[in-house]
């Protein structure tokens, strides 16, 4: 998939997708925090900051 105008585009199926980040502990959506070029994720259900390496990413059709 390629990043195009604020979403991901799959050339094989010609569909657009948005990326969703979820907590590896509880599976709930994460809040994305961007600062100084770095991206971190915050679980608002008590699991705190989650590094990008641990985040579960999924893709939802637009």
Short mmCIF file of N, CA and C in Angstrom, two decimals:
data_model
loop_
_atom_site.label_atom_id
_atom_site.label_comp_id
_atom_site.label_asym_id
_atom_site.label_seq_id
_atom_site.Cartn_x
_atom_site.Cartn_y
_atom_site.Cartn_z
N UNK A 1 0.84 -1.18 0.00
CA UNK A 1 0.00 0.00 0.00
C UNK A 1 0.89 1.24 0.00
N UNK A 2 0.37 2.27 -0.60
CA UNK A 2 1.09 3.54 -0.69
C UNK A 2 0.29 4.64 0.00
N UNK A 3 1.02 5.58 0.62
CA UNK A 3 0.40 6.73 1.28
C UNK A 3 0.06 7.76 0.21
N UNK A 4 -1.23 8.12 0.10
CA UNK A 4 -1.68 9.07 -0.92
C UNK A 4 -2.71 10.01 -0.29
N UNK A 5 -2.39 11.28 -0.24
CA UNK A 5 -3.35 12.32 0.18
C UNK A 5 -4.10 12.00 1.47
N UNK A 6 -3.37 11.58 2.50
CA UNK A 6 -3.98 11.39 3.81
C UNK A 6 -4.58 10.02 4.08
N UNK A 7 -4.35 9.07 3.18
CA UNK A 7 -4.84 7.70 3.39
C UNK A 7 -3.93 6.73 2.64
N UNK A 8 -4.16 5.45 2.83
CA UNK A 8 -3.39 4.43 2.12
C UNK A 8 -4.19 3.94 0.92
N UNK A 9 -3.49 3.69 -0.20
CA UNK A 9 -4.13 3.20 -1.42
C UNK A 9 -3.49 1.88 -1.82
N UNK A 10 -4.33 0.88 -2.07
CA UNK A 10 -3.86 -0.43 -2.52
C UNK A 10 -3.99 -0.48 -4.04
N UNK A 11 -2.86 -0.58 -4.73
CA UNK A 11 -2.87 -0.63 -6.20
C UNK A 11 -3.49 -1.94 -6.70
N UNK A 12 -3.33 -3.02 -5.96
CA UNK A 12 -3.84 -4.32 -6.40
C UNK A 12 -5.38 -4.35 -6.46
N UNK A 13 -6.04 -3.80 -5.45
CA UNK A 13 -7.51 -3.84 -5.42
C UNK A 13 -8.15 -2.49 -5.73
N UNK A 14 -7.32 -1.44 -5.90
CA UNK A 14 -7.80 -0.09 -6.22
C UNK A 14 -8.74 0.47 -5.15
N UNK A 15 -8.45 0.17 -3.88
CA UNK A 15 -9.26 0.69 -2.78
C UNK A 15 -8.41 1.54 -1.86
N UNK A 16 -9.08 2.44 -1.12
CA UNK A 16 -8.42 3.30 -0.16
C UNK A 16 -8.71 2.82 1.25
N UNK A 17 -7.72 2.99 2.14
CA UNK A 17 -7.82 2.50 3.51
C UNK A 17 -7.28 3.54 4.48
N UNK A 18 -7.79 3.49 5.70
CA UNK A 18 -7.19 4.29 6.77
C UNK A 18 -6.53 3.31 7.75
N UNK A 19 -5.42 3.76 8.32
CA UNK A 19 -4.68 2.93 9.26
C UNK A 19 -5.22 3.15 10.67
N UNK A 20 -5.47 2.06 11.38
CA UNK A 20 -5.95 2.12 12.76
C UNK A 20 -4.89 1.53 13.67
N UNK A 21 -4.64 2.18 14.79
CA UNK A 21 -3.66 1.71 15.77
C UNK A 21 -4.41 1.26 17.02
N UNK A 22 -4.10 0.05 17.50
CA UNK A 22 -4.75 -0.44 18.71
C UNK A 22 -3.72 -0.94 19.72
N UNK A 23 -4.10 -0.90 20.98
CA UNK A 23 -3.23 -1.29 22.09
C UNK A 23 -2.99 -2.80 22.08
N UNK A 24 -1.74 -3.24 22.22
CA UNK A 24 -1.46 -4.67 22.26
C UNK A 24 -1.95 -5.34 23.55
N UNK A 25 -2.24 -4.55 24.58
CA UNK A 25 -2.69 -5.09 25.86
C UNK A 25 -4.21 -5.27 25.91
N UNK A 26 -4.96 -4.23 25.48
CA UNK A 26 -6.42 -4.28 25.62
C UNK A 26 -7.17 -4.22 24.30
N UNK A 27 -6.48 -3.92 23.20
CA UNK A 27 -7.11 -3.90 21.89
C UNK A 27 -7.90 -2.64 21.58
N UNK A 28 -7.90 -1.67 22.49
CA UNK A 28 -8.64 -0.43 22.27
C UNK A 28 -7.85 0.52 21.37
N UNK A 29 -8.55 1.44 20.66
CA UNK A 29 -7.85 2.41 19.80
C UNK A 29 -6.89 3.27 20.60
N UNK A 30 -5.78 3.64 19.97
CA UNK A 30 -4.77 4.47 20.61
C UNK A 30 -4.83 5.89 20.09
N UNK A 31 -4.46 6.83 20.95
CA UNK A 31 -4.32 8.23 20.55
C UNK A 31 -2.92 8.41 20.01
N UNK A 32 -2.79 9.06 18.84
CA UNK A 32 -1.49 9.28 18.23
C UNK A 32 -0.91 10.60 18.71
N UNK A 33 0.35 10.58 19.17
CA UNK A 33 1.04 11.78 19.64
C UNK A 33 2.23 12.04 18.73
N UNK A 34 2.27 13.24 18.14
CA UNK A 34 3.38 13.59 17.25
C UNK A 34 4.12 14.78 17.83
N UNK A 35 5.47 14.66 17.90
CA UNK A 35 6.29 15.76 18.40
C UNK A 35 7.71 15.61 17.88
N UNK A 36 8.26 16.66 17.36
CA UNK A 36 9.66 16.69 16.91
C UNK A 36 9.99 15.55 15.94
N UNK A 37 9.05 15.21 15.08
CA UNK A 37 9.28 14.16 14.09
C UNK A 37 9.05 12.75 14.60
N UNK A 38 8.82 12.58 15.89
CA UNK A 38 8.58 11.25 16.45
C UNK A 38 7.07 11.02 16.61
N UNK A 39 6.67 9.77 16.51
CA UNK A 39 5.27 9.40 16.71
C UNK A 39 5.20 8.37 17.82
N UNK A 40 4.40 8.65 18.83
CA UNK A 40 4.15 7.71 19.92
C UNK A 40 2.64 7.54 20.04
N UNK A 41 2.25 6.53 20.78
CA UNK A 41 0.84 6.21 20.93
C UNK A 41 0.49 6.10 22.40
N UNK A 42 -0.69 6.60 22.76
CA UNK A 42 -1.14 6.62 24.14
C UNK A 42 -2.41 5.79 24.29
N UNK A 43 -2.37 4.83 25.21
CA UNK A 43 -3.56 4.06 25.55
C UNK A 43 -4.28 4.80 26.67
N UNK A 44 -5.51 5.18 26.44
CA UNK A 44 -6.27 5.92 27.44
C UNK A 44 -6.98 4.99 28.42
N UNK A 45 -6.68 3.69 28.35
CA UNK A 45 -7.27 2.72 29.27
C UNK A 45 -6.28 2.27 30.32
N UNK A 46 -5.26 3.09 30.58
CA UNK A 46 -4.34 2.80 31.68
C UNK A 46 -3.04 2.11 31.32
N UNK A 47 -2.79 1.86 30.04
CA UNK A 47 -1.55 1.20 29.66
C UNK A 47 -0.45 2.18 29.25
N UNK A 48 -0.74 3.48 29.30
CA UNK A 48 0.26 4.52 29.08
C UNK A 48 0.77 4.61 27.66
N UNK A 49 2.02 5.08 27.53
CA UNK A 49 2.64 5.23 26.22
C UNK A 49 3.01 3.87 25.65
N UNK A 50 2.71 3.68 24.37
CA UNK A 50 3.01 2.44 23.67
C UNK A 50 3.93 2.79 22.50
N UNK A 51 5.07 2.13 22.40
CA UNK A 51 5.99 2.41 21.30
C UNK A 51 5.42 1.89 19.99
N UNK A 52 5.83 2.50 18.89
CA UNK A 52 5.35 2.11 17.57
C UNK A 52 5.62 0.63 17.28
N UNK A 53 6.69 0.10 17.84
CA UNK A 53 7.05 -1.31 17.62
C UNK A 53 6.01 -2.26 18.20
N UNK A 54 5.29 -1.84 19.24
CA UNK A 54 4.33 -2.72 19.92
C UNK A 54 2.89 -2.52 19.46
N UNK A 55 2.63 -1.47 18.72
CA UNK A 55 1.26 -1.15 18.30
C UNK A 55 0.76 -2.19 17.30
N UNK A 56 -0.51 -2.56 17.43
CA UNK A 56 -1.16 -3.42 16.44
C UNK A 56 -1.85 -2.53 15.41
N UNK A 57 -1.40 -2.61 14.16
CA UNK A 57 -1.98 -1.80 13.09
C UNK A 57 -2.95 -2.65 12.28
N UNK A 58 -4.06 -2.05 11.90
CA UNK A 58 -5.01 -2.69 10.99
C UNK A 58 -5.47 -1.62 10.00
N UNK A 59 -6.13 -2.05 8.95
CA UNK A 59 -6.55 -1.12 7.89
C UNK A 59 -8.03 -1.28 7.63
N UNK A 60 -8.74 -0.15 7.60
CA UNK A 60 -10.18 -0.14 7.40
C UNK A 60 -10.49 0.56 6.08
N UNK A 61 -11.32 -0.06 5.23
CA UNK A 61 -11.68 0.58 3.96
C UNK A 61 -12.39 1.91 4.21
N UNK A 62 -12.12 2.87 3.34
CA UNK A 62 -12.80 4.17 3.43
C UNK A 62 -14.12 4.12 2.69
#
